[in-house]
Amino acid sequence: MNHYTLAEMTPGLTESFTVTVTAEMMDAFQNITGDVSPIHLDAAYAQDRGYPGRVVYGMLGASFFSTLAGVYLPGEHCLLHGVECKFAKPIFIGDTLTVQGTVVRVSEIGNEAEIKAVITNQNGQRVTRGLIKAGLAK
């Protein structure tokens, strides 16, 4: 876990990590949220709509922005103030995702850093984009 403080957060600072999406993650997300949409649960249903298999919950992919902020950038001293995200392409079970964030702005007012975030799959395709507003200790 990283320990960046507000003073150490400078524009251009970048951190990243990788994670592979599993069926177990999908099951856990469904159990937590109660989202039973067949596009996420039924491979045949998803294939009938032109996808190669079950489509991963968009918010499951976006949840890795929380990991990015809480563990990597800034890490320990972070309390999320907000996350905006855009779902550019679907994610599928078995995809290996690289989650990367880059500090774009730091403000002493509110002790906040803005982090431009992007998630790419193993083919280098951007699947999710985001803007994280992270509050942190001075």
Short mmCIF file of N, CA, C and O in Angstrom, two decimals:
data_model
loop_
_atom_site.label_atom_id
_atom_site.label_comp_id
_atom_site.label_asym_id
_atom_site.label_seq_id
_atom_site.Cartn_x
_atom_site.Cartn_y
_atom_site.Cartn_z
N MET A 1 0.84 -1.18 0.00
CA MET A 1 0.00 0.00 0.00
C MET A 1 0.89 1.24 0.00
O MET A 1 1.86 1.31 0.73
N ASN A 2 0.51 2.20 -0.85
CA ASN A 2 1.25 3.46 -0.90
C ASN A 2 0.73 4.43 0.17
O ASN A 2 -0.36 4.25 0.71
N HIS A 3 1.52 5.46 0.45
CA HIS A 3 1.23 6.39 1.55
C HIS A 3 1.39 7.85 1.13
O HIS A 3 1.83 8.67 1.92
N TYR A 4 1.04 8.19 -0.12
CA TYR A 4 1.21 9.56 -0.58
C TYR A 4 0.38 10.53 0.27
O TYR A 4 -0.77 10.26 0.60
N THR A 5 0.97 11.67 0.60
CA THR A 5 0.25 12.76 1.25
C THR A 5 -0.07 13.81 0.19
O THR A 5 0.44 13.73 -0.94
N LEU A 6 -0.86 14.79 0.57
CA LEU A 6 -1.21 15.86 -0.37
C LEU A 6 0.04 16.53 -0.93
O LEU A 6 0.13 16.79 -2.13
N ALA A 7 1.03 16.77 -0.08
CA ALA A 7 2.27 17.43 -0.51
C ALA A 7 3.04 16.60 -1.53
O ALA A 7 3.79 17.15 -2.34
N GLU A 8 2.87 15.30 -1.51
CA GLU A 8 3.60 14.42 -2.43
C GLU A 8 2.85 14.16 -3.74
O GLU A 8 3.43 13.62 -4.68
N MET A 9 1.61 14.55 -3.79
CA MET A 9 0.80 14.33 -5.00
C MET A 9 1.12 15.46 -5.98
O MET A 9 0.77 16.62 -5.74
N THR A 10 1.77 15.16 -7.07
CA THR A 10 2.13 16.15 -8.06
C THR A 10 1.58 15.73 -9.42
O THR A 10 1.55 14.54 -9.74
N PRO A 11 1.14 16.70 -10.23
CA PRO A 11 0.65 16.36 -11.56
C PRO A 11 1.67 15.52 -12.32
O PRO A 11 2.87 15.79 -12.30
N GLY A 12 1.17 14.46 -12.94
CA GLY A 12 2.03 13.54 -13.69
C GLY A 12 2.36 12.27 -12.93
O GLY A 12 2.74 11.27 -13.53
N LEU A 13 2.22 12.29 -11.59
CA LEU A 13 2.47 11.09 -10.80
C LEU A 13 1.49 10.00 -11.23
O LEU A 13 0.29 10.23 -11.30
N THR A 14 2.01 8.81 -11.53
CA THR A 14 1.21 7.72 -12.07
C THR A 14 1.46 6.43 -11.31
O THR A 14 2.60 6.13 -10.95
N GLU A 15 0.40 5.67 -11.09
CA GLU A 15 0.48 4.35 -10.49
C GLU A 15 -0.48 3.43 -11.25
O GLU A 15 -1.47 3.89 -11.84
N SER A 16 -0.19 2.11 -11.22
CA SER A 16 -1.07 1.16 -11.89
C SER A 16 -0.97 -0.21 -11.25
O SER A 16 -0.03 -0.50 -10.51
N PHE A 17 -1.95 -1.06 -11.56
CA PHE A 17 -1.94 -2.45 -11.13
C PHE A 17 -2.76 -3.26 -12.14
O PHE A 17 -3.48 -2.69 -12.95
N THR A 18 -2.62 -4.57 -12.08
CA THR A 18 -3.40 -5.44 -12.96
C THR A 18 -4.24 -6.40 -12.13
O THR A 18 -3.89 -6.75 -11.00
N VAL A 19 -5.35 -6.81 -12.72
CA VAL A 19 -6.27 -7.76 -12.08
C VAL A 19 -6.97 -8.54 -13.18
O VAL A 19 -7.26 -8.00 -14.25
N THR A 20 -7.22 -9.82 -12.93
CA THR A 20 -7.97 -10.65 -13.88
C THR A 20 -9.37 -10.88 -13.31
O THR A 20 -9.52 -11.30 -12.16
N VAL A 21 -10.39 -10.61 -14.13
CA VAL A 21 -11.78 -10.76 -13.70
C VAL A 21 -12.16 -12.24 -13.74
O VAL A 21 -11.92 -12.92 -14.74
N THR A 22 -12.74 -12.71 -12.64
CA THR A 22 -13.12 -14.12 -12.52
C THR A 22 -14.63 -14.27 -12.38
O THR A 22 -15.34 -13.32 -12.02
N ALA A 23 -15.11 -15.49 -12.62
CA ALA A 23 -16.52 -15.80 -12.42
C ALA A 23 -16.89 -15.63 -10.95
O ALA A 23 -18.01 -15.21 -10.62
N GLU A 24 -15.96 -15.90 -10.06
CA GLU A 24 -16.22 -15.74 -8.63
C GLU A 24 -16.46 -14.26 -8.27
O GLU A 24 -17.31 -13.95 -7.43
N MET A 25 -15.72 -13.37 -8.92
CA MET A 25 -15.95 -11.94 -8.71
C MET A 25 -17.36 -11.57 -9.16
O MET A 25 -18.06 -10.79 -8.49
N MET A 26 -17.76 -12.10 -10.31
CA MET A 26 -19.10 -11.83 -10.83
C MET A 26 -20.16 -12.32 -9.85
O MET A 26 -21.14 -11.62 -9.57
N ASP A 27 -19.98 -13.53 -9.32
CA ASP A 27 -20.94 -14.09 -8.36
C ASP A 27 -21.02 -13.23 -7.11
O ASP A 27 -22.11 -12.95 -6.61
N ALA A 28 -19.87 -12.82 -6.59
CA ALA A 28 -19.85 -11.99 -5.39
C ALA A 28 -20.54 -10.65 -5.64
O ALA A 28 -21.34 -10.18 -4.81
N PHE A 29 -20.28 -10.05 -6.80
CA PHE A 29 -20.91 -8.77 -7.12
C PHE A 29 -22.42 -8.92 -7.22
O PHE A 29 -23.17 -8.11 -6.69
N GLN A 30 -22.87 -9.99 -7.85
CA GLN A 30 -24.31 -10.25 -7.97
C GLN A 30 -24.94 -10.45 -6.60
O GLN A 30 -26.01 -9.92 -6.31
N ASN A 31 -24.26 -11.17 -5.72
CA ASN A 31 -24.78 -11.40 -4.37
C ASN A 31 -24.85 -10.10 -3.57
O ASN A 31 -25.78 -9.91 -2.79
N ILE A 32 -23.89 -9.22 -3.75
CA ILE A 32 -23.87 -7.95 -3.02
C ILE A 32 -24.94 -7.00 -3.55
O ILE A 32 -25.67 -6.37 -2.78
N THR A 33 -25.05 -6.89 -4.88
CA THR A 33 -25.92 -5.87 -5.48
C THR A 33 -27.34 -6.35 -5.78
O THR A 33 -28.25 -5.54 -5.86
N GLY A 34 -27.49 -7.64 -5.99
CA GLY A 34 -28.80 -8.15 -6.39
C GLY A 34 -29.11 -7.94 -7.86
O GLY A 34 -30.23 -8.19 -8.31
N ASP A 35 -28.14 -7.51 -8.65
CA ASP A 35 -28.33 -7.30 -10.09
C ASP A 35 -28.37 -8.66 -10.77
O ASP A 35 -27.35 -9.36 -10.85
N VAL A 36 -29.53 -9.04 -11.26
CA VAL A 36 -29.70 -10.35 -11.89
C VAL A 36 -29.99 -10.24 -13.39
O VAL A 36 -30.59 -11.13 -13.98
N SER A 37 -29.52 -9.15 -14.01
CA SER A 37 -29.71 -8.99 -15.44
C SER A 37 -29.09 -10.18 -16.18
O SER A 37 -27.94 -10.55 -15.91
N PRO A 38 -29.82 -10.78 -17.10
CA PRO A 38 -29.30 -11.96 -17.80
C PRO A 38 -28.04 -11.71 -18.64
O PRO A 38 -27.29 -12.64 -18.90
N ILE A 39 -27.80 -10.47 -19.03
CA ILE A 39 -26.59 -10.18 -19.81
C ILE A 39 -25.34 -10.50 -19.00
O ILE A 39 -24.28 -10.82 -19.54
N HIS A 40 -25.47 -10.44 -17.67
CA HIS A 40 -24.34 -10.72 -16.77
C HIS A 40 -24.31 -12.16 -16.29
O HIS A 40 -23.26 -12.63 -15.86
N LEU A 41 -25.44 -12.85 -16.34
CA LEU A 41 -25.54 -14.18 -15.72
C LEU A 41 -25.67 -15.34 -16.70
O LEU A 41 -25.37 -16.47 -16.36
N ASP A 42 -26.14 -15.06 -17.90
CA ASP A 42 -26.49 -16.12 -18.85
C ASP A 42 -25.66 -15.95 -20.14
O ASP A 42 -25.91 -15.05 -20.94
N ALA A 43 -24.69 -16.85 -20.33
CA ALA A 43 -23.80 -16.76 -21.50
C ALA A 43 -24.58 -16.85 -22.80
O ALA A 43 -24.28 -16.12 -23.76
N ALA A 44 -25.57 -17.73 -22.88
CA ALA A 44 -26.36 -17.88 -24.11
C ALA A 44 -27.12 -16.59 -24.42
O ALA A 44 -27.18 -16.16 -25.58
N TYR A 45 -27.68 -15.98 -23.41
CA TYR A 45 -28.39 -14.71 -23.58
C TYR A 45 -27.43 -13.65 -24.12
O TYR A 45 -27.75 -12.93 -25.07
N ALA A 46 -26.25 -13.56 -23.52
CA ALA A 46 -25.26 -12.58 -23.97
C ALA A 46 -24.82 -12.87 -25.41
O ALA A 46 -24.68 -11.94 -26.21
N GLN A 47 -24.62 -14.14 -25.73
CA GLN A 47 -24.20 -14.50 -27.09
C GLN A 47 -25.28 -14.16 -28.10
O GLN A 47 -24.98 -13.74 -29.22
N ASP A 48 -26.54 -14.32 -27.74
CA ASP A 48 -27.65 -13.95 -28.63
C ASP A 48 -27.66 -12.45 -28.94
O ASP A 48 -28.23 -12.03 -29.93
N ARG A 49 -27.01 -11.66 -28.09
CA ARG A 49 -26.92 -10.23 -28.28
C ARG A 49 -25.59 -9.80 -28.89
O ARG A 49 -25.25 -8.63 -28.91
N GLY A 50 -24.80 -10.79 -29.34
CA GLY A 50 -23.57 -10.49 -30.07
C GLY A 50 -22.30 -10.45 -29.26
O GLY A 50 -21.25 -10.08 -29.77
N TYR A 51 -22.38 -10.83 -27.99
CA TYR A 51 -21.19 -10.85 -27.14
C TYR A 51 -20.63 -12.26 -27.06
O TYR A 51 -21.37 -13.23 -27.21
N PRO A 52 -19.33 -12.40 -26.82
CA PRO A 52 -18.73 -13.74 -26.77
C PRO A 52 -19.10 -14.53 -25.52
O PRO A 52 -18.91 -15.74 -25.47
N GLY A 53 -19.62 -13.87 -24.52
CA GLY A 53 -20.01 -14.52 -23.27
C GLY A 53 -20.60 -13.49 -22.33
O GLY A 53 -20.93 -12.38 -22.75
N ARG A 54 -20.75 -13.89 -21.07
CA ARG A 54 -21.32 -12.99 -20.07
C ARG A 54 -20.56 -11.67 -20.03
O ARG A 54 -19.33 -11.66 -20.04
N VAL A 55 -21.29 -10.59 -19.96
CA VAL A 55 -20.70 -9.25 -19.87
C VAL A 55 -20.50 -8.94 -18.38
O VAL A 55 -21.42 -9.08 -17.57
N VAL A 56 -19.29 -8.54 -18.04
CA VAL A 56 -18.97 -8.19 -16.66
C VAL A 56 -19.73 -6.91 -16.29
O VAL A 56 -19.88 -6.00 -17.11
N TYR A 57 -20.23 -6.88 -15.06
CA TYR A 57 -20.90 -5.69 -14.56
C TYR A 57 -19.97 -4.48 -14.74
O TYR A 57 -18.81 -4.51 -14.33
N GLY A 58 -20.49 -3.41 -15.34
CA GLY A 58 -19.69 -2.21 -15.53
C GLY A 58 -19.18 -1.67 -14.21
O GLY A 58 -18.03 -1.23 -14.10
N MET A 59 -20.03 -1.72 -13.19
CA MET A 59 -19.63 -1.19 -11.89
C MET A 59 -18.62 -2.11 -11.19
O MET A 59 -17.88 -1.63 -10.33
N LEU A 60 -18.57 -3.37 -11.56
CA LEU A 60 -17.50 -4.24 -11.03
C LEU A 60 -16.17 -3.75 -11.56
O LEU A 60 -15.20 -3.57 -10.80
N GLY A 61 -16.10 -3.48 -12.86
CA GLY A 61 -14.87 -2.93 -13.43
C GLY A 61 -14.52 -1.59 -12.81
O GLY A 61 -13.38 -1.35 -12.39
N ALA A 62 -15.52 -0.72 -12.69
CA ALA A 62 -15.28 0.61 -12.13
C ALA A 62 -14.90 0.55 -10.65
O ALA A 62 -14.24 1.46 -10.15
N SER A 63 -15.27 -0.53 -9.97
CA SER A 63 -14.93 -0.65 -8.55
C SER A 63 -13.41 -0.70 -8.34
O SER A 63 -12.92 -0.37 -7.25
N PHE A 64 -12.68 -1.05 -9.37
CA PHE A 64 -11.22 -1.06 -9.26
C PHE A 64 -10.64 0.35 -9.14
O PHE A 64 -9.49 0.52 -8.74
N PHE A 65 -11.45 1.37 -9.44
CA PHE A 65 -11.01 2.74 -9.18
C PHE A 65 -10.87 2.97 -7.67
O PHE A 65 -10.03 3.74 -7.23
N SER A 66 -11.70 2.29 -6.89
CA SER A 66 -11.57 2.37 -5.43
C SER A 66 -10.25 1.77 -4.98
O SER A 66 -9.56 2.33 -4.12
N THR A 67 -9.88 0.64 -5.57
CA THR A 67 -8.59 0.01 -5.25
C THR A 67 -7.44 0.93 -5.65
O THR A 67 -6.48 1.10 -4.90
N LEU A 68 -7.55 1.51 -6.84
CA LEU A 68 -6.52 2.43 -7.31
C LEU A 68 -6.30 3.54 -6.30
O LEU A 68 -5.16 3.81 -5.89
N ALA A 69 -7.38 4.18 -5.87
CA ALA A 69 -7.26 5.32 -4.96
C ALA A 69 -6.88 4.90 -3.55
O ALA A 69 -6.04 5.53 -2.91
N GLY A 70 -7.47 3.83 -3.06
CA GLY A 70 -7.28 3.44 -1.67
C GLY A 70 -6.00 2.67 -1.38
O GLY A 70 -5.57 2.60 -0.23
N VAL A 71 -5.38 2.13 -2.44
CA VAL A 71 -4.17 1.32 -2.24
C VAL A 71 -2.96 1.93 -2.96
O VAL A 71 -1.86 1.93 -2.41
N TYR A 72 -3.16 2.47 -4.15
CA TYR A 72 -2.04 2.89 -4.99
C TYR A 72 -1.83 4.39 -5.09
O TYR A 72 -0.71 4.87 -5.00
N LEU A 73 -2.89 5.15 -5.37
CA LEU A 73 -2.73 6.58 -5.66
C LEU A 73 -3.93 7.34 -5.13
O LEU A 73 -4.97 7.34 -5.79
N PRO A 74 -3.89 7.91 -3.96
CA PRO A 74 -2.74 8.11 -3.09
C PRO A 74 -2.45 6.97 -2.13
O PRO A 74 -1.38 6.88 -1.57
N GLY A 75 -3.43 6.09 -1.90
CA GLY A 75 -3.19 4.97 -0.98
C GLY A 75 -3.81 5.21 0.39
O GLY A 75 -4.93 5.70 0.50
N GLU A 76 -3.04 4.88 1.41
CA GLU A 76 -3.52 4.86 2.80
C GLU A 76 -4.28 6.11 3.24
O GLU A 76 -5.25 6.01 3.98
N HIS A 77 -3.87 7.27 2.80
CA HIS A 77 -4.45 8.52 3.29
C HIS A 77 -5.67 8.99 2.51
O HIS A 77 -6.13 10.11 2.70
N CYS A 78 -6.20 8.15 1.64
CA CYS A 78 -7.28 8.54 0.73
C CYS A 78 -8.67 8.33 1.34
O CYS A 78 -8.94 7.33 1.99
N LEU A 79 -9.53 9.29 1.07
CA LEU A 79 -10.97 9.13 1.26
C LEU A 79 -11.61 9.66 -0.02
O LEU A 79 -11.44 10.85 -0.35
N LEU A 80 -12.30 8.79 -0.75
CA LEU A 80 -12.88 9.21 -2.03
C LEU A 80 -13.91 10.31 -1.83
O LEU A 80 -14.78 10.20 -0.97
N HIS A 81 -13.79 11.36 -2.64
CA HIS A 81 -14.79 12.42 -2.67
C HIS A 81 -15.75 12.19 -3.84
O HIS A 81 -16.90 12.63 -3.77
N GLY A 82 -15.27 11.54 -4.89
CA GLY A 82 -16.13 11.29 -6.04
C GLY A 82 -15.42 10.52 -7.12
O GLY A 82 -14.19 10.54 -7.21
N VAL A 83 -16.22 9.82 -7.93
CA VAL A 83 -15.70 9.10 -9.09
C VAL A 83 -16.70 9.27 -10.23
O VAL A 83 -17.89 8.97 -10.06
N GLU A 84 -16.23 9.78 -11.36
CA GLU A 84 -17.03 9.81 -12.58
C GLU A 84 -16.45 8.75 -13.50
O GLU A 84 -15.23 8.64 -13.61
N CYS A 85 -17.31 7.98 -14.15
CA CYS A 85 -16.76 6.97 -15.05
C CYS A 85 -17.60 6.83 -16.32
O CYS A 85 -18.78 7.14 -16.33
N LYS A 86 -16.93 6.38 -17.35
CA LYS A 86 -17.53 6.12 -18.66
C LYS A 86 -17.15 4.70 -19.06
O LYS A 86 -15.99 4.30 -18.95
N PHE A 87 -18.13 3.96 -19.52
CA PHE A 87 -17.90 2.57 -19.95
C PHE A 87 -17.73 2.56 -21.47
O PHE A 87 -18.70 2.72 -22.21
N ALA A 88 -16.50 2.41 -21.92
CA ALA A 88 -16.19 2.52 -23.34
C ALA A 88 -16.41 1.22 -24.10
O ALA A 88 -16.90 1.23 -25.23
N LYS A 89 -16.04 0.09 -23.49
CA LYS A 89 -16.18 -1.23 -24.12
C LYS A 89 -16.52 -2.23 -23.04
O LYS A 89 -16.13 -2.07 -21.89
N PRO A 90 -17.21 -3.31 -23.41
CA PRO A 90 -17.53 -4.32 -22.39
C PRO A 90 -16.29 -5.10 -21.92
O PRO A 90 -15.30 -5.23 -22.64
N ILE A 91 -16.39 -5.56 -20.70
CA ILE A 91 -15.37 -6.41 -20.08
C ILE A 91 -15.97 -7.81 -19.99
O ILE A 91 -17.18 -7.97 -19.78
N PHE A 92 -15.12 -8.83 -20.13
CA PHE A 92 -15.58 -10.21 -20.07
C PHE A 92 -14.80 -11.00 -19.04
O PHE A 92 -13.65 -10.65 -18.70
N ILE A 93 -15.41 -12.05 -18.54
CA ILE A 93 -14.74 -12.93 -17.58
C ILE A 93 -13.45 -13.44 -18.21
O ILE A 93 -13.44 -13.86 -19.37
N GLY A 94 -12.37 -13.39 -17.46
CA GLY A 94 -11.06 -13.81 -17.97
C GLY A 94 -10.21 -12.67 -18.47
O GLY A 94 -9.01 -12.83 -18.68
N ASP A 95 -10.81 -11.50 -18.67
CA ASP A 95 -10.03 -10.35 -19.10
C ASP A 95 -9.04 -9.94 -18.01
O ASP A 95 -9.39 -9.94 -16.82
N THR A 96 -7.84 -9.62 -18.42
CA THR A 96 -6.84 -9.07 -17.50
C THR A 96 -6.82 -7.57 -17.73
O THR A 96 -6.56 -7.10 -18.84
N LEU A 97 -7.11 -6.84 -16.67
CA LEU A 97 -7.26 -5.39 -16.74
C LEU A 97 -6.06 -4.69 -16.12
O LEU A 97 -5.57 -5.12 -15.07
N THR A 98 -5.62 -3.64 -16.75
CA THR A 98 -4.62 -2.75 -16.17
C THR A 98 -5.35 -1.48 -15.78
O THR A 98 -6.00 -0.84 -16.61
N VAL A 99 -5.27 -1.16 -14.50
CA VAL A 99 -5.93 0.02 -13.96
C VAL A 99 -4.83 1.04 -13.67
O VAL A 99 -3.90 0.77 -12.90
N GLN A 100 -4.92 2.20 -14.32
CA GLN A 100 -3.87 3.21 -14.19
C GLN A 100 -4.48 4.56 -13.85
O GLN A 100 -5.51 4.94 -14.37
N GLY A 101 -3.79 5.27 -12.96
CA GLY A 101 -4.22 6.61 -12.60
C GLY A 101 -3.06 7.58 -12.67
O GLY A 101 -1.93 7.22 -12.35
N THR A 102 -3.36 8.80 -13.10
CA THR A 102 -2.37 9.86 -13.19
C THR A 102 -2.94 11.12 -12.55
O THR A 102 -4.05 11.54 -12.88
N VAL A 103 -2.19 11.70 -11.64
CA VAL A 103 -2.62 12.94 -10.99
C VAL A 103 -2.64 14.05 -12.03
O VAL A 103 -1.66 14.24 -12.76
N VAL A 104 -3.77 14.76 -12.11
CA VAL A 104 -3.88 15.87 -13.06
C VAL A 104 -3.99 17.22 -12.37
O VAL A 104 -3.68 18.25 -12.96
N ARG A 105 -4.44 17.23 -11.10
CA ARG A 105 -4.59 18.50 -10.39
C ARG A 105 -4.58 18.22 -8.90
O ARG A 105 -5.07 17.21 -8.44
N VAL A 106 -4.00 19.14 -8.16
CA VAL A 106 -3.97 19.06 -6.70
C VAL A 106 -4.47 20.39 -6.16
O VAL A 106 -4.06 21.45 -6.63
N SER A 107 -5.35 20.33 -5.17
CA SER A 107 -5.90 21.55 -4.58
C SER A 107 -5.76 21.51 -3.07
O SER A 107 -6.19 20.55 -2.43
N GLU A 108 -5.15 22.56 -2.53
CA GLU A 108 -5.05 22.71 -1.08
C GLU A 108 -6.45 22.91 -0.48
O GLU A 108 -6.71 22.53 0.65
N ILE A 109 -7.34 23.54 -1.28
CA ILE A 109 -8.71 23.75 -0.83
C ILE A 109 -9.41 22.39 -0.85
O ILE A 109 -9.52 21.76 -1.89
N GLY A 110 -9.82 21.94 0.29
CA GLY A 110 -10.45 20.63 0.38
C GLY A 110 -9.48 19.47 0.43
O GLY A 110 -9.89 18.32 0.46
N ASN A 111 -8.17 19.77 0.38
CA ASN A 111 -7.16 18.70 0.41
C ASN A 111 -7.51 17.59 -0.58
O ASN A 111 -7.66 16.43 -0.21
N GLU A 112 -7.60 17.98 -1.85
CA GLU A 112 -8.11 17.06 -2.86
C GLU A 112 -7.18 16.96 -4.06
O GLU A 112 -6.60 17.96 -4.50
N ALA A 113 -7.08 15.76 -4.60
CA ALA A 113 -6.35 15.53 -5.85
C ALA A 113 -7.32 14.96 -6.87
O ALA A 113 -8.18 14.14 -6.52
N GLU A 114 -7.18 15.41 -8.11
CA GLU A 114 -7.94 14.81 -9.22
C GLU A 114 -7.01 13.85 -9.95
O GLU A 114 -5.87 14.19 -10.27
N ILE A 115 -7.52 12.67 -10.19
CA ILE A 115 -6.75 11.60 -10.81
C ILE A 115 -7.49 11.13 -12.06
O ILE A 115 -8.65 10.71 -11.97
N LYS A 116 -6.84 11.24 -13.20
CA LYS A 116 -7.39 10.71 -14.45
C LYS A 116 -7.11 9.21 -14.44
O LYS A 116 -5.95 8.80 -14.29
N ALA A 117 -8.15 8.41 -14.59
CA ALA A 117 -8.00 6.97 -14.50
C ALA A 117 -8.47 6.29 -15.79
O ALA A 117 -9.39 6.77 -16.44
N VAL A 118 -7.82 5.20 -16.12
CA VAL A 118 -8.22 4.43 -17.29
C VAL A 118 -7.99 2.95 -17.00
O VAL A 118 -7.02 2.57 -16.34
N ILE A 119 -8.91 2.15 -17.49
CA ILE A 119 -8.77 0.70 -17.40
C ILE A 119 -8.67 0.16 -18.82
O ILE A 119 -9.54 0.43 -19.66
N THR A 120 -7.61 -0.59 -19.09
CA THR A 120 -7.43 -1.22 -20.39
C THR A 120 -7.43 -2.73 -20.22
O THR A 120 -7.03 -3.25 -19.17
N ASN A 121 -7.87 -3.43 -21.26
CA ASN A 121 -7.85 -4.89 -21.22
C ASN A 121 -6.54 -5.42 -21.78
O ASN A 121 -5.65 -4.64 -22.18
N GLN A 122 -6.42 -6.72 -21.82
CA GLN A 122 -5.18 -7.37 -22.27
C GLN A 122 -4.86 -7.08 -23.73
O GLN A 122 -3.72 -7.27 -24.16
N ASN A 123 -5.81 -6.56 -24.49
CA ASN A 123 -5.58 -6.20 -25.90
C ASN A 123 -5.25 -4.72 -26.06
O ASN A 123 -5.16 -4.23 -27.18
N GLY A 124 -5.09 -4.02 -24.93
CA GLY A 124 -4.78 -2.60 -24.98
C GLY A 124 -5.97 -1.71 -25.25
O GLY A 124 -5.81 -0.51 -25.46
N GLN A 125 -7.18 -2.27 -25.23
CA GLN A 125 -8.39 -1.48 -25.46
C GLN A 125 -8.82 -0.80 -24.17
O GLN A 125 -8.88 -1.44 -23.12
N ARG A 126 -9.16 0.47 -24.26
CA ARG A 126 -9.70 1.19 -23.10
C ARG A 126 -11.13 0.72 -22.89
O ARG A 126 -11.97 0.88 -23.76
N VAL A 127 -11.38 0.15 -21.73
CA VAL A 127 -12.73 -0.34 -21.43
C VAL A 127 -13.50 0.59 -20.51
O VAL A 127 -14.72 0.68 -20.58
N THR A 128 -12.78 1.30 -19.63
CA THR A 128 -13.42 2.22 -18.70
C THR A 128 -12.51 3.42 -18.47
O THR A 128 -11.30 3.25 -18.34
N ARG A 129 -13.10 4.60 -18.46
CA ARG A 129 -12.37 5.83 -18.15
C ARG A 129 -12.99 6.47 -16.93
O ARG A 129 -14.19 6.32 -16.69
N GLY A 130 -12.18 7.18 -16.17
CA GLY A 130 -12.75 7.82 -15.00
C GLY A 130 -11.97 9.04 -14.55
O GLY A 130 -10.82 9.26 -14.94
N LEU A 131 -12.63 9.81 -13.70
CA LEU A 131 -12.00 10.94 -13.02
C LEU A 131 -12.29 10.75 -11.54
O LEU A 131 -13.45 10.70 -11.13
N ILE A 132 -11.23 10.58 -10.79
CA ILE A 132 -11.33 10.35 -9.35
C ILE A 132 -10.99 11.63 -8.62
O ILE A 132 -10.00 12.29 -8.92
N LYS A 133 -11.81 11.99 -7.65
CA LYS A 133 -11.51 13.09 -6.74
C LYS A 133 -11.21 12.45 -5.39
O LYS A 133 -12.09 11.84 -4.77
N ALA A 134 -9.94 12.56 -4.99
CA ALA A 134 -9.46 11.90 -3.78
C ALA A 134 -9.10 12.92 -2.72
O ALA A 134 -8.25 13.78 -2.95
N GLY A 135 -9.74 12.82 -1.59
CA GLY A 135 -9.35 13.64 -0.45
C GLY A 135 -8.23 12.93 0.28
O GLY A 135 -8.20 11.70 0.34
N LEU A 136 -7.28 13.69 0.83
CA LEU A 136 -6.18 13.05 1.53
C LEU A 136 -5.53 13.98 2.54
O LEU A 136 -5.73 15.19 2.53
N ALA A 137 -4.77 13.37 3.43
CA ALA A 137 -4.08 14.11 4.49
C ALA A 137 -3.01 14.98 3.90
O ALA A 137 -2.44 14.69 2.85
N LYS A 138 -2.70 16.08 4.60
CA LYS A 138 -1.64 16.99 4.13
C LYS A 138 -0.27 16.37 4.29
O LYS A 138 -0.02 15.54 5.10
#
